[in-house]
């Protein structure tokens, strides 16, 4: 027997910056207070977003879940919703502009680890996020920067996404960084956002030529110095 699903309400807007997250969080808190102590309200977020569900959880006291038909698959949306809404009196779903939204998290504490060498690692992962908020910490650990440069030269497999790529560039808005890649990065006023389909163009430790992946792009940084960019041997189309 399938248990009944809580009634749902979608909070939407014409575009970003219309206050959807603020309204959703406010309603989650209001319904949490209304239903206490014998009921609860669950939150959901459309698209690959981890920041807004965090606000949902603070407001509702319950985990918030992503509903993303692209990265999770359409067949997973209803089970995710049913599971997340189970036991609640109401489910609130925060929408996005179209289907696009999402952010990455930078492990900004990485340069503070009590070592400055990559000699003991077999592969290196540098995730994305907000490098502009941690530039002093990211640049002052010169031992780690030098170690990453040496490791890259020696052929250490490195996976760097979003701000991780920024960290590997020569500089961000003039502030020197690792210098592994022959390019500079800079912030722009324009937000680049959307789902992407990519095809691997060459063999690597992670993928074979012709393999395809689905991903989400969300950033305000861009690569500068076109001449340097042309020297980059890109792995994806």
Short mmCIF file of C-alpha atoms in Angstrom, two decimals:
data_model
loop_
_atom_site.label_atom_id
_atom_site.label_comp_id
_atom_site.label_asym_id
_atom_site.label_seq_id
_atom_site.Cartn_x
_atom_site.Cartn_y
_atom_site.Cartn_z
CA UNK A 1 0.00 0.00 0.00
CA UNK A 2 1.40 3.41 -1.00
CA UNK A 3 1.07 6.07 1.67
CA UNK A 4 -0.57 9.36 0.61
CA UNK A 5 1.75 12.13 -0.46
CA UNK A 6 1.58 15.47 1.33
CA UNK A 7 -0.03 18.30 -0.67
CA UNK A 8 2.56 20.45 -2.42
CA UNK A 9 3.04 24.13 -3.22
CA UNK A 10 5.51 25.52 -5.80
CA UNK A 11 7.14 28.93 -5.22
CA UNK A 12 8.14 30.37 -8.62
CA UNK A 13 9.19 33.68 -10.15
CA UNK A 14 9.77 35.25 -13.54
CA UNK A 15 13.55 35.22 -13.11
CA UNK A 16 16.36 35.00 -10.59
CA UNK A 17 16.61 37.56 -7.76
CA UNK A 18 12.84 37.71 -7.33
CA UNK A 19 13.07 36.49 -3.73
CA UNK A 20 11.97 32.88 -4.20
CA UNK A 21 14.40 31.56 -1.58
CA UNK A 22 13.39 34.21 0.95
CA UNK A 23 9.68 33.50 0.46
CA UNK A 24 10.20 29.73 0.56
CA UNK A 25 12.28 29.89 3.75
CA UNK A 26 9.75 32.20 5.37
CA UNK A 27 6.86 29.89 4.52
CA UNK A 28 8.77 26.84 5.69
CA UNK A 29 9.36 28.48 9.07
CA UNK A 30 5.75 29.69 9.30
CA UNK A 31 4.29 26.25 8.54
CA UNK A 32 6.82 24.62 10.86
CA UNK A 33 5.50 26.79 13.67
CA UNK A 34 1.89 26.20 12.60
CA UNK A 35 2.15 22.41 12.48
CA UNK A 36 4.29 21.95 15.61
CA UNK A 37 4.44 19.73 17.55
CA UNK A 38 2.35 17.13 15.67
CA UNK A 39 3.35 17.81 12.09
CA UNK A 40 6.10 19.12 9.83
CA UNK A 41 6.76 20.63 6.42
CA UNK A 42 9.33 19.48 3.83
CA UNK A 43 11.31 21.55 1.35
CA UNK A 44 12.47 20.85 -2.20
CA UNK A 45 14.57 22.74 -4.77
CA UNK A 46 14.32 22.38 -8.55
CA UNK A 47 17.70 21.92 -10.20
CA UNK A 48 21.23 21.10 -8.96
CA UNK A 49 21.43 23.54 -6.06
CA UNK A 50 22.92 22.79 -2.65
CA UNK A 51 22.86 26.29 -1.12
CA UNK A 52 19.13 26.99 -1.10
CA UNK A 53 18.24 23.55 0.34
CA UNK A 54 20.53 24.47 3.22
CA UNK A 55 18.36 27.51 3.93
CA UNK A 56 15.29 25.28 3.66
CA UNK A 57 16.66 22.91 6.27
CA UNK A 58 17.45 25.73 8.70
CA UNK A 59 13.92 27.10 8.30
CA UNK A 60 12.01 23.82 8.42
CA UNK A 61 14.24 21.67 10.61
CA UNK A 62 13.95 18.93 7.98
CA UNK A 63 16.23 17.85 5.09
CA UNK A 64 15.51 19.53 1.75
CA UNK A 65 15.93 17.60 -1.51
CA UNK A 66 16.81 18.50 -5.08
CA UNK A 67 14.43 17.66 -7.92
CA UNK A 68 16.59 17.70 -11.04
CA UNK A 69 15.27 15.80 -14.09
CA UNK A 70 18.54 16.30 -15.99
CA UNK A 71 21.14 15.09 -13.50
CA UNK A 72 18.91 12.81 -11.41
CA UNK A 73 16.78 11.54 -14.30
CA UNK A 74 13.08 12.14 -14.86
CA UNK A 75 12.17 8.73 -13.44
CA UNK A 76 13.71 9.67 -10.08
CA UNK A 77 11.71 12.89 -9.55
CA UNK A 78 8.47 11.34 -8.29
CA UNK A 79 10.19 8.82 -5.96
CA UNK A 80 12.39 11.61 -4.56
CA UNK A 81 9.38 13.81 -4.00
CA UNK A 82 7.32 11.01 -2.46
CA UNK A 83 10.18 10.01 -0.15
CA UNK A 84 10.92 13.60 0.88
CA UNK A 85 7.28 14.44 1.50
CA UNK A 86 6.50 11.30 3.49
CA UNK A 87 5.30 12.08 6.99
CA UNK A 88 4.90 15.83 6.32
CA UNK A 89 1.72 17.89 6.36
CA UNK A 90 2.90 20.01 3.42
CA UNK A 91 5.70 20.07 0.82
CA UNK A 92 7.12 23.36 -0.52
CA UNK A 93 9.06 23.31 -3.81
CA UNK A 94 11.28 26.27 -4.69
CA UNK A 95 11.56 26.72 -8.45
CA UNK A 96 14.29 28.35 -10.54
CA UNK A 97 14.52 30.40 -13.71
CA UNK A 98 13.56 27.75 -16.24
CA UNK A 99 15.45 24.60 -15.30
CA UNK A 100 18.80 26.24 -14.63
CA UNK A 101 20.43 26.84 -11.31
CA UNK A 102 23.28 25.47 -9.24
CA UNK A 103 26.53 26.27 -7.50
CA UNK A 104 29.71 24.49 -6.53
CA UNK A 105 31.52 24.41 -3.24
CA UNK A 106 35.21 25.31 -2.96
CA UNK A 107 37.21 23.52 -0.31
CA UNK A 108 38.82 26.80 0.66
CA UNK A 109 40.41 25.20 3.71
CA UNK A 110 42.59 23.02 1.51
CA UNK A 111 45.63 25.34 1.71
CA UNK A 112 45.34 25.27 5.52
CA UNK A 113 45.97 21.54 5.73
CA UNK A 114 49.08 20.76 7.81
CA UNK A 115 51.20 19.82 4.82
CA UNK A 116 52.31 21.53 1.65
CA UNK A 117 53.23 18.65 -0.61
CA UNK A 118 51.33 16.46 -3.06
CA UNK A 119 54.07 13.83 -3.07
CA UNK A 120 51.95 11.38 -1.06
CA UNK A 121 48.85 11.52 -3.32
CA UNK A 122 48.06 9.51 -6.47
CA UNK A 123 45.41 11.89 -7.79
CA UNK A 124 44.38 15.44 -6.92
CA UNK A 125 40.81 16.80 -6.79
CA UNK A 126 40.27 20.57 -6.63
CA UNK A 127 36.53 21.35 -6.42
CA UNK A 128 34.75 24.59 -7.28
CA UNK A 129 33.28 27.46 -5.30
CA UNK A 130 34.24 31.03 -4.37
CA UNK A 131 38.00 31.61 -4.65
CA UNK A 132 37.63 35.39 -4.51
CA UNK A 133 36.60 35.10 -0.84
CA UNK A 134 39.79 33.26 0.12
CA UNK A 135 42.50 34.71 -2.15
CA UNK A 136 44.95 35.54 0.70
CA UNK A 137 44.80 31.96 2.04
CA UNK A 138 44.94 30.47 -1.45
CA UNK A 139 47.97 32.50 -2.53
CA UNK A 140 50.05 32.60 0.66
CA UNK A 141 50.60 28.86 0.78
CA UNK A 142 53.43 29.01 -1.76
CA UNK A 143 54.67 25.57 -0.79
CA UNK A 144 51.40 23.98 -1.87
CA UNK A 145 51.26 26.04 -5.08
CA UNK A 146 54.79 24.99 -6.00
CA UNK A 147 54.01 21.38 -5.15
CA UNK A 148 50.93 21.39 -7.40
CA UNK A 149 52.93 22.89 -10.26
CA UNK A 150 55.63 20.25 -9.87
CA UNK A 151 53.06 17.46 -9.62
CA UNK A 152 51.28 18.63 -12.76
CA UNK A 153 54.57 18.79 -14.65
CA UNK A 154 55.34 15.25 -13.52
CA UNK A 155 51.98 14.03 -14.84
CA UNK A 156 49.94 13.70 -11.64
CA UNK A 157 46.24 13.25 -12.61
CA UNK A 158 44.37 16.42 -11.55
CA UNK A 159 40.62 16.95 -11.66
CA UNK A 160 39.81 20.65 -11.21
CA UNK A 161 36.31 22.02 -11.72
CA UNK A 162 35.05 25.60 -11.82
CA UNK A 163 37.07 27.48 -9.18
CA UNK A 164 39.51 24.57 -9.24
CA UNK A 165 40.37 25.56 -12.81
CA UNK A 166 40.72 29.17 -11.62
CA UNK A 167 43.18 27.98 -8.96
CA UNK A 168 45.29 26.26 -11.63
CA UNK A 169 45.43 29.38 -13.82
CA UNK A 170 48.25 31.92 -13.75
CA UNK A 171 46.21 34.56 -11.93
CA UNK A 172 42.71 35.69 -10.92
CA UNK A 173 42.19 39.38 -11.68
CA UNK A 174 45.94 39.91 -11.37
CA UNK A 175 46.45 37.90 -8.17
CA UNK A 176 49.01 35.11 -8.86
CA UNK A 177 47.83 31.52 -8.49
CA UNK A 178 49.24 28.07 -9.29
CA UNK A 179 50.23 28.80 -12.90
CA UNK A 180 49.65 25.22 -14.06
CA UNK A 181 47.52 26.39 -17.00
CA UNK A 182 48.85 29.02 -19.47
CA UNK A 183 45.93 31.41 -19.02
CA UNK A 184 44.53 34.10 -16.77
CA UNK A 185 41.06 34.21 -15.25
CA UNK A 186 38.87 37.17 -14.40
CA UNK A 187 35.44 37.92 -13.01
CA UNK A 188 32.75 39.27 -15.30
CA UNK A 189 29.31 40.77 -14.64
CA UNK A 190 27.70 38.10 -16.79
CA UNK A 191 26.53 34.84 -15.23
CA UNK A 192 27.13 31.72 -17.33
CA UNK A 193 24.55 29.09 -16.42
CA UNK A 194 22.98 26.01 -17.96
CA UNK A 195 23.04 22.27 -18.46
CA UNK A 196 25.79 20.96 -20.73
CA UNK A 197 26.43 17.80 -22.73
CA UNK A 198 30.14 17.11 -23.33
CA UNK A 199 32.04 14.54 -25.38
CA UNK A 200 35.55 13.42 -24.40
CA UNK A 201 38.03 14.17 -27.17
CA UNK A 202 41.07 12.28 -25.88
CA UNK A 203 42.11 9.46 -23.59
CA UNK A 204 42.73 10.30 -19.93
CA UNK A 205 42.88 8.57 -16.56
CA UNK A 206 39.16 9.32 -16.07
CA UNK A 207 37.49 8.94 -19.48
CA UNK A 208 37.84 7.31 -22.89
CA UNK A 209 37.51 9.14 -26.23
CA UNK A 210 33.89 9.46 -27.29
CA UNK A 211 32.42 9.12 -23.80
CA UNK A 212 29.66 11.59 -23.02
CA UNK A 213 28.69 13.23 -19.75
CA UNK A 214 25.94 15.57 -18.55
CA UNK A 215 26.78 18.46 -16.26
CA UNK A 216 25.75 21.89 -15.00
CA UNK A 217 27.66 25.12 -15.62
CA UNK A 218 27.36 28.05 -13.19
CA UNK A 219 30.06 30.71 -12.90
CA UNK A 220 30.96 34.37 -13.34
CA UNK A 221 34.61 33.78 -14.18
CA UNK A 222 36.08 33.55 -17.65
CA UNK A 223 39.44 32.74 -19.22
CA UNK A 224 41.38 35.71 -20.61
CA UNK A 225 44.49 36.02 -22.75
CA UNK A 226 43.15 34.42 -25.97
CA UNK A 227 46.62 33.56 -27.24
CA UNK A 228 47.29 31.50 -24.13
CA UNK A 229 43.86 29.92 -24.36
CA UNK A 230 44.60 28.68 -27.86
CA UNK A 231 47.56 26.72 -26.47
CA UNK A 232 45.29 24.74 -24.14
CA UNK A 233 44.60 21.20 -25.31
CA UNK A 234 40.96 20.89 -24.23
CA UNK A 235 39.66 17.47 -23.24
CA UNK A 236 35.98 18.04 -24.04
CA UNK A 237 33.74 19.25 -26.83
#
